[in-house]
Amino acid sequence: MTPPSDIVLAADAAPSVAAPTVLLSDRLREPWQIALSQAVRTRSELLSLLNLENHERVPPPRVARDFPLLVPRSYVHRIRPGDPDDPLFRQVWAAASEDSSVNGFTEDAVGDEAARLGPGILQKYRGRALLVTTGACAIHCRYCFRRHYPYSEEPRQLADWEPALQLLAADPTIMEVLLSGGDPLTIPDRRLSELLDRLDAIPHLQRVRIHTRLPVVLPERVTTALIDRLVSGRLQPVVVIHANHSQELQFDAADAIRRLSQPVTVLNQAVLLRGVNDSVEALVELSERLMSLRVLPYYLHQLDRVTGAAEFEVPVEVGKELISELHRRLPGYLVPRYVQEVPGAPHKVPISLAVSSLSDDTP
Ligand SMILES: *Cc1c(COP(=O)(O)O)cnc(C)c1O
Ligand code: SF4
């Protein structure tokens, strides 16, 4: 995963030649692109912004090379300073343990390779196909299940999408197309709109579902132009945000999500993460905060066992107990479905609760 290739960073660009300035200002038209270019990229800057000067700043070597730190400033503002156990800080901070290999954790934990229909297109489930639209993200989450995905082999230009679009057009059983990545909303409006236009023109498609963490981590991205484009297309838009903790849903992120969820169906998908949201309180607050922003909890994912993410794993038995407790405390529609991705299975697999957990029914 790399920063978007067409967002050249003003700060990183070689300062020696004068000419690029014009090009840069031309390319960095949008405030959200500028915000992304100004994201925090070094461990030492993040530590000093958070008053954590005594924290270990040397990254594990493999991490520094393959999946470096990336945190937008808006997200940094939602981290509690001085607290190395902050649930948002934990999601972006590479621990030394990331570099050690753990039994059962692999690079392609979810069977993406076997589900690849063609360049940039995966199909695992009936009626739905997924486009890997970009390798770029606005944040680097340490538990990411696609952190080892071979993005460099996937399409970049609209022309490269032809094979995937033809596969979609040729299969009338596909009703919903998912845009995933990376993060599809790192794609600039013009290119995103071109792709949506092409999808609008495939008659059997009914919905476009966008899986994105940008409304949470880079709320500047939720522009009026983006919302207008989503609601004005033929396809019914569904946006699945990926929030893991209620503390992420504050300030500008809350405003952005509220604006988005007025005209668009917005759902949330979280990953159950040790030290982030593995408590009843955290999950209740997350559901309540989402609902206050008109977002329904959809899935709570068991962690995919991807190399480097082992320290975030919560045992399934603990997850089941948490879900049982959520059922006791919340209306049913605020309890996310606890699921696991099993390579080769025909759908995301619900993790069912033991009947014994139903015996104690005191409110
Ligand atoms: C998760 C996933 C989907 C969507 O599954 P839903 O259960 O409909 O949310 C579709 N395609 C692929 C390849 C996926 O990994
Ligand atoms: S979890 Fe999502 S937003 Fe985070 S790095 Fe992975 S793909 Fe990007």
PDB file of C-alpha atoms and ligand atoms in Angstrom, residues 122-125 128 130 146 178 209 298-299 341 348, ligand 1:
ATOM      1  CA  LEU A 122     -12.577 -10.546  -7.272  1.00  0.00           C
ATOM      2  CA  GLN A 123     -15.676 -12.645  -6.882  1.00  0.00           C
ATOM      3  CA  LYS A 124     -16.300 -14.798  -3.859  1.00  0.00           C
ATOM      4  CA  TYR A 125     -20.061 -14.582  -3.404  1.00  0.00           C
ATOM      5  CA  ARG A 128     -21.665  -9.545  -5.841  1.00  0.00           C
ATOM      6  CA  LEU A 130     -15.558  -6.612  -5.900  1.00  0.00           C
ATOM      7  CA  ARG A 146      -4.819  -6.476   2.463  1.00  0.00           C
ATOM      8  CA  LEU A 178     -18.303  -3.360  -4.445  1.00  0.00           C
ATOM      9  CA  ARG A 209     -21.270  -0.386  -2.495  1.00  0.00           C
ATOM     10  CA  TYR A 298     -23.300  -4.244   9.875  1.00  0.00           C
ATOM     11  CA  TYR A 299     -20.415  -6.577  10.655  1.00  0.00           C
ATOM     12  CA  GLU A 341     -13.998 -14.781   6.474  1.00  0.00           C
ATOM     13  CA  LYS A 348     -18.988 -14.427   5.303  1.00  0.00           C
TER      14      LYS A 348
HETATM   15  C1  LIG B   1     -16.702  -9.344   1.907  1.00  0.00           C
HETATM   16  C2  LIG B   1     -16.802  -9.464   0.456  1.00  0.00           C
HETATM   17  C3  LIG B   1     -18.009  -9.180  -0.193  1.00  0.00           C
HETATM   18  C4  LIG B   1     -19.234  -8.671   0.528  1.00  0.00           C
HETATM   19  O1  LIG B   1     -19.827  -9.615   1.350  1.00  0.00           O
HETATM   20  P1  LIG B   1     -21.179  -9.190   2.092  1.00  0.00           P
HETATM   21  O2  LIG B   1     -21.447 -10.316   3.012  1.00  0.00           O
HETATM   22  O3  LIG B   1     -22.203  -8.960   1.050  1.00  0.00           O
HETATM   23  O4  LIG B   1     -20.867  -7.919   2.833  1.00  0.00           O
HETATM   24  C5  LIG B   1     -18.069  -9.347  -1.558  1.00  0.00           C
HETATM   25  N1  LIG B   1     -17.004  -9.776  -2.265  1.00  0.00           N
HETATM   26  C6  LIG B   1     -15.839 -10.077  -1.660  1.00  0.00           C
HETATM   27  C7  LIG B   1     -14.709 -10.549  -2.500  1.00  0.00           C
HETATM   28  C8  LIG B   1     -15.683  -9.914  -0.289  1.00  0.00           C
HETATM   29  O5  LIG B   1     -14.511 -10.187   0.291  1.00  0.00           O
END
